[in-house]
Amino acid sequence: MSYQRSIVKRLIFGSAFIFSLSFLVTIANAQDGKAIFNSKCAACHNVFKNSTGPALGGMEERGPWSDRKKLYAWIHNPAAFMANDPYTQGLKDSHNGILMTGFPDLTEGDIDAVVNYVNTTFTAGPGGGAKPAAGETAAPEPKSDDTLLFGVLTLILAVIALTLLQVNSNLKKMTDDKEGIPASEPVPFYRNKLYIALGIIVLFLVGGYYTIQGAIGLGRHQGYEPEQPIFYSHKVHAGINQISCLYCHGGAQEGKSANIPAVNVCMNCHMGINEYTKGPQLFRPDGSEVNGTAEIQKLYSYAGWDPDKKQYTGKGKPIEWERIHNLPDHVYFNHSQHVVVGQQQCQTCHGNITEMDEVQQFADLSMGWCVNCHRNTKVQFTDNKFYSIYEKFHEDIRNKKIDSVTVEMIGGIECQKCHY
Ligand code: HEC
Ligand code: HEC
Ligand code: HEC
Ligand code: HEC
Ligand code: HEC
Ligand code: HEC
């Protein structure tokens, strides 16, 4: 009798535990989907409207995507998939010939999570759930928020589990007493060797995990968005007013650094434009309103410009912009190599800048990020004099031994190419 009862108890306890775990996994999955979407897809895709790529909402009703296997294949390697799929060939033509980047490092579970996130967001509609306008800006969510939530949930579960174990052993003792089985000396739970061992193991795992994550993450600032001395909006300039990135960051075409424009570049236009009246109301990340005209006045005081007399006072000083992207000193990165030779878009690495007011760091700038792109990205090999020295590859292409050349094949993952 008591034997059966204890089995039942264990079953109930066990299934409650498994249920809570699977519940946690579901939340984690939806959260992951959003994070992956924001960091990998949002540069080019929006759930509701077309941007660089098509709107992803309702994608499973289009083309071959009801077959999840095909979707995996597409995301892992778009070029290979497209080679024998007329639907995506047509898509590419209607998207200015831009080929989607591949993500071979995403697992099938990751892709499922993204599809899950897209579907739930799409069903909620543009007004539903979180503000879509905020979601559109490709803002990578700071990850630590979830970590705290999971930490607390895990702790609660652990306490429940311990209490249940204690109750269980007390009940067992009672039934044993009743049936006259002599009780062994009771051990308080804090001296029970099993619990102590478990506790130490858990501490090691958790502590080790955070130490390693912390060490790797040192100096990485994905999502970093410092407050700038002037509220200068890229959305107003590069988005609404369509000023070319290269007007201010011309260095990206000429050399290593993209450069931040000097005050006189701003003044080329702002000697004339002294008010902000045409664009939308701007907001700081904390929700407070920005007075665009007052921000232009700040620009004048940096430039040393008197807007009434329309002349320079000679008392200008440079604007001390907060630097956002910053690779460690041991890494060599060159803009013109990527923008001119490699023909990469600014948005691929910097996200949808034309939708951002204050710039936010989009990519994590980790070594994995660089190397993965070099593994997957094909270089525009033909008609590019930079590559004329690679005779063997040209010959292989002519003989149809290979159909394309990746950055990796021209040495893009050799340590010394990126490290001094
Ligand atoms: C660099 C820009 C870019 C990124 C990043 C990107 N895509 Fe795409 N995607 C495109 C383009 C462009 C197309 C249209 C086909 C083409 O031209 O290659 C496309 C097409 C698609 C399609 C087919 C849509 C349809 O209407 O049939 C799906 C699905 C898709 N992408 C999913 C994703 C997912 C998921 C991610 C993130 C893991 C992602 N894409 C990241 C640019 C991108
Ligand atoms: C009218 C001038 C202007 C134009 C046009 C412009 N920018 Fe900027 N950009 C700036 C200034 C000023 C800063 C420094 C202040 C800041 O970070 O917001 C900056 C900062 C940045 C940064 C962050 C730099 C850092 O500190 O790491 C990136 C990335 C960037 N711009 C990319 C772009 C891209 C991509 C475009 C085109 C879509 C563009 N910018 C168009 C003026 C401009
Ligand atoms: C090619 C012309 C041009 C250049 C260069 C330019 N701006 Fe502007 N700026 C504009 C226009 C157009 C507006 C919008 C005016 C309106 O909508 O009423 C604007 C608006 C602004 C505003 C108010 C809106 C906001 O973003 O907060 C500020 C501040 C500003 N500019 C600062 C700068 C700074 C700083 C620079 C140099 C890094 C700069 N601008 C370079 C054309 C320019
Ligand atoms: C292949 C990825 C990639 C592409 C494409 C790219 N950038 Fe960058 N960008 C970076 C990295 C990485 C850094 C950090 C560089 C550093 O810290 O030395 C950076 C830094 C910057 C900065 C800060 C100042 C500097 O030069 O360090 C600006 C501004 C900028 N990029 C603008 C642009 C613009 C504009 C374009 C398009 C014309 C562009 N970037 C294209 C990866 C890229
Ligand atoms: C979006 C894709 C992408 C990302 C991200 C990227 N690269 Fe590249 N990279 C390219 C392409 C395309 C080329 C080919 C251009 C060429 O042949 O020089 C290239 C070439 C290079 C080269 C020259 C390789 C050679 O053999 O000539 C170096 C060095 C390099 N990248 C460094 C970096 C570093 C460092 C990072 C990360 C901070 C990075 N790249 C991130 C696409 C990328
Ligand atoms: C495509 C560019 C690229 C190549 C190729 C590359 N690295 Fe890196 N490496 C980076 C970047 C970017 C970082 C900075 C990562 C960060 O700050 O998180 C880095 C960081 C490192 C670090 C410091 C530890 C860390 O993660 O911050 C070591 C060690 C390192 N690389 C070794 C190597 C070795 C060994 C190779 C050759 C097998 C290599 N790298 C090839 C771009 C590259």
XYZ file of C-alpha atoms and ligand atoms in Angstrom:
678
model
C 0.000 0.000 0.000
C 2.549 2.583 1.163
C 4.853 1.421 -1.583
C 2.212 2.261 -4.218
C 1.485 5.590 -2.582
C 5.099 6.612 -2.725
C 5.257 5.684 -6.408
C 2.205 7.873 -7.076
C 3.779 10.704 -5.150
C 6.958 10.433 -7.127
C 5.064 10.406 -10.384
C 3.153 13.563 -9.443
C 6.305 15.264 -8.298
C 8.225 14.202 -11.379
C 5.586 15.295 -13.848
C 5.162 18.659 -12.087
C 8.881 19.178 -12.444
C 8.979 18.210 -16.110
C 5.960 20.412 -16.796
C 7.651 23.463 -15.273
C 10.788 22.743 -17.240
C 8.984 22.490 -20.566
C 7.181 25.730 -19.711
C 10.528 27.440 -19.232
C 11.818 26.025 -22.506
C 8.811 27.480 -24.364
C 9.430 30.981 -22.994
C 13.100 30.679 -23.785
C 12.254 29.653 -27.335
C 10.052 32.691 -28.052
C 12.624 35.010 -26.470
C 15.424 33.451 -28.546
C 13.410 33.847 -31.736
C 13.064 37.558 -31.143
C 16.729 37.978 -30.253
C 17.871 36.008 -33.293
C 15.497 37.866 -35.574
C 16.703 41.236 -34.296
C 20.366 40.412 -34.532
C 20.441 38.428 -37.783
C 17.395 39.245 -39.887
C 16.079 42.686 -38.924
C 18.796 44.494 -40.874
C 16.977 43.429 -44.028
C 13.570 42.127 -42.962
C 10.559 43.527 -41.215
C 7.579 41.374 -40.212
C 5.019 43.712 -41.783
C 6.597 45.653 -44.625
C 9.124 45.118 -47.359
C 12.555 46.597 -46.754
C 15.815 45.265 -48.214
C 14.148 41.847 -48.200
C 10.456 40.918 -48.346
C 8.158 41.279 -45.329
C 8.402 37.968 -43.469
C 4.851 37.913 -42.005
C 2.829 35.025 -43.477
C 5.862 33.647 -45.307
C 4.773 30.040 -44.840
C 1.918 30.682 -47.277
C 4.340 31.732 -50.026
C 6.697 29.842 -52.307
C 8.135 26.591 -50.961
C 8.240 27.731 -47.294
C 5.431 25.512 -46.021
C 8.136 22.844 -46.232
C 10.329 23.641 -43.223
C 13.234 21.593 -44.643
C 13.399 23.937 -47.635
C 13.360 26.946 -45.348
C 16.349 25.512 -43.415
C 18.187 24.960 -46.687
C 17.429 28.509 -47.869
C 18.588 30.197 -44.694
C 21.703 28.036 -44.418
C 22.779 28.759 -47.973
C 20.609 31.029 -50.156
C 22.922 30.916 -53.171
C 22.913 27.130 -53.347
C 19.161 26.924 -52.808
C 18.463 29.539 -55.454
C 20.511 27.695 -58.076
C 17.619 25.325 -58.750
C 14.615 27.205 -57.418
C 12.803 29.591 -59.779
C 10.711 31.160 -56.966
C 13.696 32.627 -55.107
C 15.380 33.587 -58.396
C 12.319 35.712 -59.109
C 12.445 37.152 -55.583
C 16.031 38.220 -56.092
C 15.164 39.980 -59.341
C 12.413 41.918 -57.599
C 14.843 42.922 -54.823
C 17.369 44.786 -56.948
C 19.449 41.654 -57.396
C 20.486 41.638 -53.728
C 21.237 38.126 -52.520
C 20.307 37.284 -48.961
C 23.265 36.419 -46.705
C 23.425 32.796 -45.529
C 23.392 31.734 -41.877
C 24.912 28.241 -41.730
C 25.491 28.638 -38.006
C 21.775 28.840 -37.196
C 20.493 25.474 -35.992
C 17.104 24.145 -37.107
C 15.880 24.949 -33.594
C 17.035 28.568 -33.992
C 15.168 28.872 -37.289
C 12.046 27.324 -35.761
C 12.288 29.931 -32.999
C 12.532 32.769 -35.546
C 9.535 31.454 -37.519
C 7.651 31.157 -34.231
C 8.457 34.745 -33.336
C 7.529 36.043 -36.815
C 4.225 34.140 -36.769
C 3.160 35.328 -33.303
C 4.134 38.925 -34.100
C 2.306 38.758 -37.416
C -0.890 37.330 -35.854
C -0.824 40.040 -33.192
C -0.912 42.593 -36.059
C 1.069 45.817 -36.440
C -0.759 47.346 -33.476
C -0.620 44.256 -31.290
C 1.870 43.420 -28.608
C 5.004 45.499 -28.442
C 5.160 48.722 -30.454
C 6.098 47.565 -33.958
C 7.693 50.938 -34.680
C 10.259 50.162 -32.015
C 10.691 46.579 -33.228
C 11.347 47.807 -36.748
C 14.467 49.648 -35.793
C 16.397 46.419 -35.475
C 17.271 47.150 -31.897
C 19.050 44.126 -30.477
C 17.521 43.424 -27.094
C 19.957 43.587 -24.221
C 20.332 39.955 -23.242
C 20.869 40.349 -19.517
C 17.145 41.044 -18.871
C 16.185 37.460 -19.718
C 19.064 36.062 -17.731
C 17.746 37.652 -14.574
C 14.241 36.308 -15.215
C 15.537 32.791 -15.791
C 17.783 33.017 -12.766
C 14.858 33.914 -10.499
C 12.604 31.235 -12.013
C 15.301 28.592 -11.602
C 15.807 29.586 -7.986
C 12.073 29.338 -7.244
C 11.918 25.927 -8.905
C 14.922 24.726 -6.940
C 13.297 25.795 -3.644
C 10.038 24.040 -4.588
C 11.940 20.905 -5.539
C 13.829 20.875 -2.224
C 10.642 21.421 -0.205
C 8.891 18.615 -2.048
C 11.806 16.271 -1.457
C 11.700 17.118 2.254
C 7.918 16.557 2.429
C 8.373 13.310 0.582
C 10.953 11.990 3.039
C 8.869 13.092 6.043
C 5.852 11.217 4.679
C 7.980 8.161 4.114
C 9.189 8.341 7.685
C 5.592 8.545 8.968
C 4.507 5.470 7.029
C 7.641 3.622 8.118
C 6.833 4.494 11.764
C 3.314 3.204 11.364
C 4.493 -0.101 9.986
C 7.063 -0.428 12.756
C 10.159 -0.152 10.603
C 12.862 1.357 12.812
C 13.777 4.851 11.611
C 17.366 5.654 10.831
C 18.899 8.664 12.567
C 17.266 11.738 10.891
C 19.744 13.959 9.039
C 18.889 17.668 8.675
C 18.856 18.586 4.998
C 21.791 20.990 5.254
C 23.989 18.113 6.423
C 22.687 15.621 3.895
C 25.674 14.730 1.723
C 23.594 14.424 -1.431
C 22.215 17.967 -1.113
C 25.632 19.397 -0.336
C 27.158 17.687 -3.355
C 24.329 18.902 -5.608
C 24.691 22.438 -4.281
C 28.406 22.506 -4.992
C 27.928 21.177 -8.525
C 25.264 23.783 -9.292
C 27.470 26.575 -7.915
C 30.361 25.420 -10.081
C 28.255 25.255 -13.250
C 26.569 28.620 -12.753
C 29.716 30.368 -11.567
C 31.813 28.908 -14.376
C 29.257 29.857 -17.001
C 29.093 33.493 -15.932
C 32.855 33.784 -15.516
C 33.453 32.525 -19.053
C 30.665 34.608 -20.579
C 31.933 37.660 -18.728
C 35.495 37.110 -19.881
C 34.505 36.657 -23.524
C 32.130 39.596 -23.386
C 34.719 42.017 -21.967
C 34.960 44.889 -24.377
C 31.963 43.758 -26.418
C 29.097 46.190 -26.565
C 26.345 44.933 -28.812
C 23.408 47.309 -28.530
C 25.597 50.088 -27.070
C 23.839 53.420 -27.548
C 25.549 56.230 -25.630
C 24.021 59.661 -25.232
C 25.705 62.061 -27.653
C 26.588 65.730 -26.994
C 24.092 66.752 -29.712
C 20.963 64.756 -30.401
C 21.907 64.155 -34.014
C 19.433 61.854 -35.759
C 20.555 59.534 -38.563
C 16.893 58.907 -39.297
C 16.323 62.614 -40.023
C 19.509 63.009 -42.098
C 20.220 59.696 -43.827
C 16.604 58.451 -43.735
C 14.052 61.221 -44.288
C 16.403 63.653 -46.038
C 18.271 60.888 -47.870
C 21.750 62.314 -47.352
C 24.248 59.718 -48.568
C 26.295 57.978 -45.867
C 29.408 58.823 -47.849
C 28.722 62.573 -47.688
C 29.731 62.382 -44.031
C 31.595 59.057 -43.845
C 33.504 59.304 -47.134
C 36.498 57.665 -45.445
C 34.695 54.327 -45.751
C 35.419 54.372 -49.471
C 38.959 55.633 -49.244
C 40.605 53.779 -46.443
C 40.578 51.997 -43.156
C 38.374 54.305 -41.156
C 34.919 55.618 -42.044
C 35.552 58.784 -39.975
C 33.124 61.040 -38.141
C 32.501 64.335 -39.996
C 33.974 67.564 -38.651
C 31.757 70.465 -37.577
C 32.282 72.352 -40.821
C 30.635 69.501 -42.760
C 27.511 70.028 -40.657
C 27.729 73.758 -41.238
C 27.670 73.326 -45.037
C 23.934 72.850 -44.592
C 23.222 74.354 -41.194
C 24.394 77.869 -42.033
C 21.076 77.849 -43.857
C 18.967 75.362 -41.855
C 18.612 76.901 -38.389
C 15.349 75.275 -37.353
C 13.948 71.784 -37.120
C 10.342 72.066 -38.274
C 9.669 69.621 -41.103
C 10.553 66.279 -39.566
C 8.634 64.221 -36.991
C 8.845 64.881 -33.236
C 12.004 63.194 -31.926
C 12.287 61.317 -28.634
C 15.183 60.243 -26.427
C 15.374 56.549 -25.511
C 13.837 57.400 -22.122
C 10.770 58.842 -23.896
C 11.431 62.558 -23.277
C 10.915 64.964 -26.188
C 13.826 66.438 -28.142
C 13.720 70.039 -29.304
C 15.452 69.783 -32.699
C 15.868 73.547 -33.058
C 17.599 73.757 -29.669
C 19.922 70.915 -30.754
C 20.866 72.912 -33.874
C 21.673 75.846 -31.524
C 24.088 73.518 -29.693
C 25.719 72.810 -33.050
C 26.169 76.575 -33.542
C 27.905 76.976 -30.204
C 30.316 74.149 -31.080
C 30.915 75.656 -34.522
C 31.319 79.128 -33.080
C 28.645 80.504 -35.399
C 26.452 83.469 -34.656
C 23.156 82.805 -36.425
C 21.943 86.410 -36.075
C 25.004 88.087 -37.563
C 25.545 85.068 -39.819
C 29.269 84.901 -39.172
C 31.813 82.823 -37.258
C 32.892 84.183 -33.882
C 36.099 82.144 -33.885
C 35.188 80.537 -30.549
C 34.335 77.091 -31.861
C 35.418 73.745 -30.456
C 35.175 70.210 -31.838
C 32.131 68.130 -30.907
C 33.148 65.296 -28.605
C 31.073 62.486 -30.051
C 31.032 59.289 -27.992
C 32.660 56.515 -29.958
C 30.389 53.496 -30.353
C 32.130 50.820 -32.439
C 35.563 49.937 -31.181
C 37.547 46.835 -32.044
C 40.431 45.813 -29.795
C 43.837 47.136 -30.905
C 45.046 43.703 -32.024
C 42.424 43.524 -34.792
C 42.821 45.091 -38.230
C 39.625 46.109 -40.002
C 39.526 48.130 -43.186
C 36.354 49.799 -44.479
C 37.285 50.333 -48.113
C 38.286 46.670 -48.415
C 34.742 45.736 -47.424
C 32.747 48.564 -48.984
C 34.618 48.976 -52.286
C 36.371 45.666 -52.967
C 34.005 43.370 -51.088
C 30.932 45.420 -52.095
C 29.280 45.036 -48.694
C 26.431 47.340 -47.675
C 26.854 49.523 -44.593
C 23.573 48.115 -43.308
C 24.828 44.522 -43.294
C 27.269 45.402 -40.529
C 25.662 48.463 -38.954
C 21.971 47.601 -39.149
C 19.235 49.865 -40.326
C 20.958 53.156 -39.527
C 18.414 55.135 -41.550
C 15.760 54.121 -39.008
C 17.842 54.976 -35.919
C 17.825 58.344 -34.219
C 20.879 57.763 -32.071
C 23.238 55.133 -33.478
C 23.290 51.801 -31.735
C 25.922 49.092 -32.140
C 24.238 46.429 -34.244
C 26.763 43.576 -34.577
C 28.650 42.113 -31.626
C 32.006 42.641 -33.436
C 33.187 39.237 -32.206
C 35.717 37.148 -34.065
C 32.967 34.633 -34.855
C 30.974 37.358 -36.560
C 33.855 38.299 -38.883
C 34.848 34.710 -39.604
C 31.326 33.463 -40.288
C 30.732 36.168 -42.835
C 34.047 35.379 -44.509
C 33.090 31.717 -44.721
C 29.735 32.421 -46.348
C 30.219 35.506 -48.444
C 31.179 35.175 -52.053
C 33.432 37.778 -53.526
C 32.446 39.418 -56.815
C 35.222 37.536 -58.489
C 34.840 38.270 -62.168
C 35.162 41.817 -63.553
C 37.077 42.900 -60.446
C 40.695 43.773 -61.130
C 41.569 43.333 -57.458
C 41.219 39.579 -57.912
C 43.052 39.203 -61.214
C 46.064 37.699 -59.379
C 44.105 34.575 -58.393
C 44.740 32.799 -61.673
C 43.994 29.310 -60.416
C 40.491 30.219 -59.270
C 39.784 31.972 -62.576
C 40.839 28.857 -64.400
C 38.706 26.638 -62.136
C 35.703 28.858 -62.777
C 36.275 28.731 -66.524
C 36.537 24.934 -66.337
C 33.435 24.863 -64.131
C 35.299 23.105 -61.308
C 33.942 25.717 -58.890
C 31.107 28.186 -59.394
C 32.136 30.855 -56.916
C 34.902 31.991 -54.579
C 34.320 32.839 -50.919
C 36.362 35.240 -48.808
C 37.677 32.181 -46.975
C 39.149 30.782 -50.193
C 41.215 33.926 -50.793
C 42.627 33.666 -47.278
C 40.025 35.617 -45.332
C 40.203 33.409 -42.235
C 43.973 33.357 -41.872
C 44.898 34.738 -38.458
C 47.423 37.271 -39.699
C 44.930 38.918 -42.081
C 42.977 40.245 -39.100
C 45.569 40.238 -36.339
C 48.658 42.401 -36.230
C 21.522 41.134 -46.030
C 20.085 41.170 -46.033
C 19.291 39.962 -45.481
C 19.405 39.370 -44.243
C 20.365 39.735 -43.124
C 18.377 38.349 -44.200
N 17.685 38.323 -45.380
Fe 16.160 37.059 -45.862
N 16.037 37.907 -47.707
C 16.803 38.948 -48.166
C 16.484 39.235 -49.552
C 17.096 40.339 -50.403
C 15.475 38.308 -49.912
C 14.792 38.153 -51.281
C 15.496 37.050 -52.043
C 16.850 37.495 -52.513
O 16.950 38.522 -53.211
O 17.848 36.831 -52.133
C 15.212 37.493 -48.725
C 14.261 36.482 -48.662
C 13.937 35.778 -47.524
C 12.869 34.813 -47.412
C 11.838 34.485 -48.500
C 10.665 35.441 -48.286
C 9.487 35.269 -49.201
O 8.720 36.238 -49.291
O 9.321 34.206 -49.794
C 12.871 34.320 -46.139
C 11.922 33.290 -45.549
C 13.966 34.963 -45.453
N 14.588 35.839 -46.320
C 14.285 34.734 -44.134
C 15.350 35.342 -43.468
C 15.697 35.072 -42.096
C 14.958 34.112 -41.183
C 16.774 35.847 -41.810
C 17.544 35.897 -40.505
C 18.062 34.632 -40.019
C 17.101 36.609 -42.999
N 16.214 36.276 -43.974
C 18.144 37.525 -43.098
C 17.755 39.633 -47.453
C 18.209 39.297 -46.187
C 25.034 64.404 -42.114
C 26.119 63.566 -41.708
C 25.934 62.061 -41.571
C 25.338 61.192 -42.464
C 24.641 61.510 -43.792
C 25.491 59.867 -41.905
N 26.155 59.940 -40.716
Fe 26.736 58.378 -39.563
N 27.420 59.654 -38.139
C 27.448 61.037 -38.241
C 27.900 61.604 -36.977
C 28.026 63.084 -36.660
C 28.164 60.507 -36.117
C 28.657 60.554 -34.664
C 27.509 60.749 -33.714
C 26.662 59.506 -33.549
O 27.203 58.434 -33.253
O 25.435 59.606 -33.729
C 27.860 59.306 -36.880
C 27.997 58.019 -36.403
C 27.822 56.856 -37.158
C 28.131 55.516 -36.719
C 28.668 55.115 -35.359
C 30.108 55.519 -35.236
C 30.767 55.026 -33.984
O 31.015 55.838 -33.103
O 30.994 53.822 -33.887
C 27.825 54.665 -37.746
C 27.991 53.157 -37.752
C 27.305 55.476 -38.816
N 27.324 56.800 -38.440
C 26.866 54.971 -40.014
C 26.201 55.725 -40.975
C 25.525 55.162 -42.114
C 25.457 53.676 -42.442
C 24.977 56.198 -42.805
C 24.112 56.129 -44.068
C 22.893 55.320 -43.947
C 25.344 57.416 -42.122
N 26.062 57.079 -40.992
C 25.025 58.713 -42.527
C 27.091 61.765 -39.353
C 26.434 61.254 -40.469
C 23.292 67.855 -46.414
C 22.711 68.781 -45.450
C 22.916 68.531 -43.952
C 24.095 68.232 -43.304
C 25.472 68.025 -43.886
C 23.759 68.172 -41.894
N 22.428 68.413 -41.696
Fe 21.484 68.492 -39.906
N 19.702 68.739 -40.855
C 19.542 68.813 -42.224
C 18.124 68.837 -42.536
C 17.499 68.904 -43.936
C 17.443 68.758 -41.277
C 15.934 68.701 -41.045
C 15.323 70.082 -40.987
C 13.823 69.970 -40.802
O 13.276 68.876 -40.957
O 13.212 71.001 -40.488
C 18.471 68.711 -40.249
C 18.205 68.649 -38.889
C 19.168 68.644 -37.907
C 18.915 68.646 -36.478
C 17.549 68.628 -35.808
C 16.985 67.219 -35.885
C 17.827 66.230 -35.128
O 18.452 65.369 -35.795
O 17.937 66.330 -33.905
C 20.125 68.616 -35.848
C 20.388 68.643 -34.360
C 21.136 68.574 -36.875
N 20.527 68.609 -38.110
C 22.502 68.484 -36.612
C 23.451 68.229 -37.591
C 24.837 67.900 -37.319
C 25.449 67.782 -35.936
C 25.439 67.722 -38.515
C 26.879 67.331 -38.788
C 27.308 66.038 -38.270
C 24.432 67.935 -39.549
N 23.245 68.226 -38.946
C 24.690 67.883 -40.903
C 20.541 68.869 -43.181
C 21.875 68.628 -42.940
C 31.969 44.344 -43.039
C 31.343 45.118 -42.016
C 31.226 46.632 -42.178
C 30.733 47.340 -43.254
C 30.207 46.805 -44.581
C 30.763 48.738 -42.854
N 31.284 48.861 -41.601
Fe 31.532 50.578 -40.540
N 32.447 49.555 -39.027
C 32.641 48.184 -39.014
C 33.493 47.837 -37.892
C 33.948 46.429 -37.514
C 33.802 49.056 -37.222
C 34.711 49.251 -35.998
C 36.077 49.611 -36.521
C 37.124 49.787 -35.462
O 36.796 49.849 -34.282
O 38.301 49.879 -35.838
C 33.104 50.115 -37.964
C 33.150 51.473 -37.630
C 32.438 52.465 -38.303
C 32.377 53.868 -37.905
C 33.044 54.472 -36.701
C 34.323 55.210 -37.135
C 35.395 54.261 -37.626
O 35.679 54.286 -38.853
O 35.923 53.463 -36.849
C 31.579 54.498 -38.836
C 31.227 55.981 -38.865
C 31.165 53.515 -39.810
N 31.700 52.291 -39.450
C 30.386 53.797 -40.914
C 30.189 52.923 -41.987
C 29.578 53.285 -43.249
C 29.034 54.662 -43.603
C 29.560 52.161 -44.026
C 29.057 51.999 -45.471
C 29.650 52.921 -46.452
C 30.158 51.085 -43.250
N 30.550 51.602 -42.016
C 30.317 49.779 -43.667
C 32.124 47.276 -39.895
C 31.573 47.589 -41.141
C 29.169 41.098 -43.969
C 30.297 40.265 -44.235
C 31.643 40.574 -43.586
C 31.910 40.809 -42.261
C 30.906 40.849 -41.104
C 33.320 41.001 -42.160
N 33.902 40.888 -43.398
Fe 35.909 41.041 -43.785
N 35.514 40.697 -45.768
C 34.279 40.541 -46.340
C 34.410 40.443 -47.789
C 33.270 40.256 -48.793
C 35.787 40.535 -48.062
C 36.441 40.437 -49.458
C 37.060 41.692 -49.871
C 38.485 41.424 -50.255
O 38.748 40.488 -50.984
O 39.360 42.144 -49.794
C 36.456 40.699 -46.770
C 37.835 40.806 -46.620
C 38.494 41.000 -45.418
C 39.923 41.067 -45.254
C 40.940 40.854 -46.361
C 41.080 39.391 -46.616
C 42.044 39.091 -47.756
O 42.380 37.916 -47.877
O 42.386 39.992 -48.502
C 40.171 41.309 -43.923
C 41.520 41.461 -43.256
C 38.883 41.370 -43.256
N 37.897 41.181 -44.179
C 38.719 41.610 -41.892
C 37.501 41.587 -41.243
C 37.335 41.762 -39.813
C 38.435 42.005 -38.807
C 35.986 41.666 -39.560
C 35.254 41.762 -38.232
C 35.545 42.886 -37.386
C 35.330 41.432 -40.828
N 36.273 41.386 -41.825
C 33.971 41.268 -40.963
C 33.071 40.459 -45.675
C 32.901 40.637 -44.295
C 38.168 37.736 -39.988
C 38.958 38.293 -38.969
C 39.657 37.389 -37.959
C 40.420 36.269 -38.226
C 40.683 35.612 -39.559
C 40.920 35.829 -36.954
N 40.497 36.659 -35.943
Fe 40.949 36.497 -33.947
N 39.736 38.085 -33.531
C 39.031 38.820 -34.466
C 38.268 39.841 -33.775
C 37.345 40.870 -34.420
C 38.537 39.688 -32.392
C 37.990 40.527 -31.240
C 36.855 39.791 -30.573
C 36.255 40.553 -29.414
O 36.664 41.668 -29.122
O 35.362 39.981 -28.818
C 39.483 38.582 -32.269
C 39.995 38.125 -31.064
C 40.944 37.132 -30.953
C 41.589 36.728 -29.705
C 41.329 37.338 -28.347
C 40.260 36.548 -27.611
C 38.893 37.041 -27.871
O 38.004 36.234 -28.248
O 38.632 38.240 -27.713
C 42.456 35.720 -30.007
C 43.334 34.955 -29.045
C 42.353 35.489 -31.443
N 41.459 36.361 -31.974
C 43.088 34.529 -32.130
C 42.944 34.233 -33.478
C 43.616 33.122 -34.163
C 44.552 32.132 -33.496
C 43.220 33.165 -35.470
C 43.565 32.194 -36.613
C 43.112 30.849 -36.436
C 42.319 34.308 -35.611
N 42.187 34.924 -34.374
C 41.743 34.708 -36.805
C 39.062 38.648 -35.846
C 39.708 37.626 -36.516
